[in-house]
């Protein structure tokens, strides 16, 4: 999304950038960027980036702080925004693409690698807890019994 704004700006001379940024901030409602990435089935899957021009993003565009937009998109997932890297991670998590493809297509491979590693550690931890619970359920339950005086022959 920030790349789309930068491309639009590059069509105009630098002295017109403040006016162009103002126009973009007032008129753009959203930017949807799409990328087709190789999937595990031998075809391609869609990764998207969605930027909604809400109050803070509108201000960043007007002020020319284009580089800060990606951070706001990352934080705006509750509003429906998503970065390419978040989209790639979801495709990886669902098994649609491999981690190699996700990292090759990522805008920030280091951050995506960290996210993938954290998810694998979390998944492994959940599996270990699940296995412990299964093993506990498999153990025979021995209930201690207390014999009364009549049962023990006294």
Coordinates of N, CA and C in Angstrom, one line a residue, residues 1-2 5 31 49-63 65-84 86:
X1 N 0.8 -1.2 0.0 CA 0.0 0.0 0.0 C 0.9 1.3 0.0
X2 N 1.9 1.3 0.8 CA 2.8 2.4 0.8 C 3.5 2.5 -0.5
X5 N 1.3 4.3 -3.0 CA 1.3 5.8 -2.8 C 2.6 6.4 -3.3
X31 N -6.7 0.9 -0.2 CA -5.8 0.3 -1.2 C -5.7 -1.2 -0.9
X49 N -2.7 -7.3 0.6 CA -2.5 -6.3 1.6 C -3.7 -5.3 1.5
X50 N -4.3 -5.0 2.7 CA -5.4 -4.2 2.7 C -5.1 -3.0 3.6
X51 N -5.2 -1.8 3.1 CA -5.1 -0.6 3.8 C -6.4 0.2 3.7
X52 N -7.0 0.5 4.9 CA -8.1 1.4 4.9 C -7.7 2.8 5.4
X53 N -8.2 3.7 4.7 CA -7.8 5.1 4.9 C -8.6 5.7 6.1
X54 N -8.2 5.2 7.3 CA -8.9 5.7 8.5 C -8.2 7.0 9.0
X55 N -8.5 7.5 10.1 CA -8.0 8.8 10.6 C -6.5 8.9 10.7
X56 N -5.8 7.9 11.3 CA -4.4 8.0 11.5 C -3.7 7.8 10.1
X57 N -4.1 6.9 9.3 CA -3.5 6.7 8.1 C -3.7 7.9 7.2
X58 N -4.9 8.5 7.2 CA -5.1 9.7 6.4 C -4.1 10.8 6.8
X59 N -3.9 10.9 8.1 CA -2.9 11.9 8.6 C -1.5 11.6 8.1
X60 N -1.1 10.4 8.2 CA 0.2 10.0 7.7 C 0.4 10.3 6.2
X61 N -0.6 10.0 5.4 CA -0.5 10.3 4.0 C -0.4 11.8 3.8
X62 N -1.2 12.5 4.4 CA -1.2 14.0 4.3 C 0.2 14.6 4.7
X63 N 0.8 14.0 5.8 CA 2.1 14.5 6.3 C 3.2 13.9 5.5
X65 N 4.3 10.8 5.6 CA 5.0 9.8 6.4 C 4.6 8.4 5.9
X66 N 4.9 8.2 4.7 CA 4.5 7.0 4.0 C 5.1 5.7 4.6
X67 N 6.3 5.8 5.1 CA 7.0 4.7 5.7 C 6.3 4.1 6.9
X68 N 5.6 5.0 7.6 CA 4.9 4.6 8.9 C 3.6 3.9 8.6
X69 N 3.1 3.9 7.4 CA 1.8 3.3 7.1 C 1.8 1.8 7.4
X70 N 2.8 1.1 7.0 CA 2.8 -0.4 7.2 C 2.6 -0.7 8.7
X71 N 3.2 0.0 9.6 CA 3.1 -0.3 11.0 C 1.6 -0.1 11.4
X72 N 1.0 0.9 10.9 CA -0.5 1.2 11.2 C -1.4 0.1 10.6
X73 N -1.0 -0.4 9.5 CA -1.7 -1.5 8.9 C -1.6 -2.8 9.8
X74 N -0.4 -3.0 10.3 CA -0.2 -4.2 11.2 C -1.1 -4.1 12.4
X75 N -1.2 -2.9 12.9 CA -2.0 -2.6 14.1 C -3.5 -2.6 13.9
X76 N -3.9 -2.5 12.6 CA -5.3 -2.3 12.2 C -6.0 -3.5 11.8
X77 N -5.6 -4.7 12.3 CA -6.2 -5.9 11.9 C -7.7 -6.0 12.4
X78 N -8.0 -5.4 13.5 CA -9.4 -5.4 14.0 C -10.3 -4.6 13.1
X79 N -9.7 -3.7 12.3 CA -10.5 -2.9 11.4 C -10.6 -3.5 10.0
X80 N -9.9 -4.6 9.8 CA -9.9 -5.3 8.5 C -8.7 -5.1 7.7
X81 N -7.7 -4.4 8.3 CA -6.4 -4.2 7.5 C -5.5 -5.4 7.7
X82 N -4.7 -5.7 6.7 CA -3.7 -6.8 6.8 C -2.5 -6.4 5.9
X83 N -1.3 -6.8 6.3 CA -0.1 -6.6 5.6 C 0.1 -7.8 4.7
X84 N 1.0 -7.7 3.7 CA 1.4 -8.9 2.9 C 2.0 -10.0 3.8
X86 N 1.4 -10.6 7.0 CA 0.4 -11.2 7.8 C -0.4 -12.2 6.9

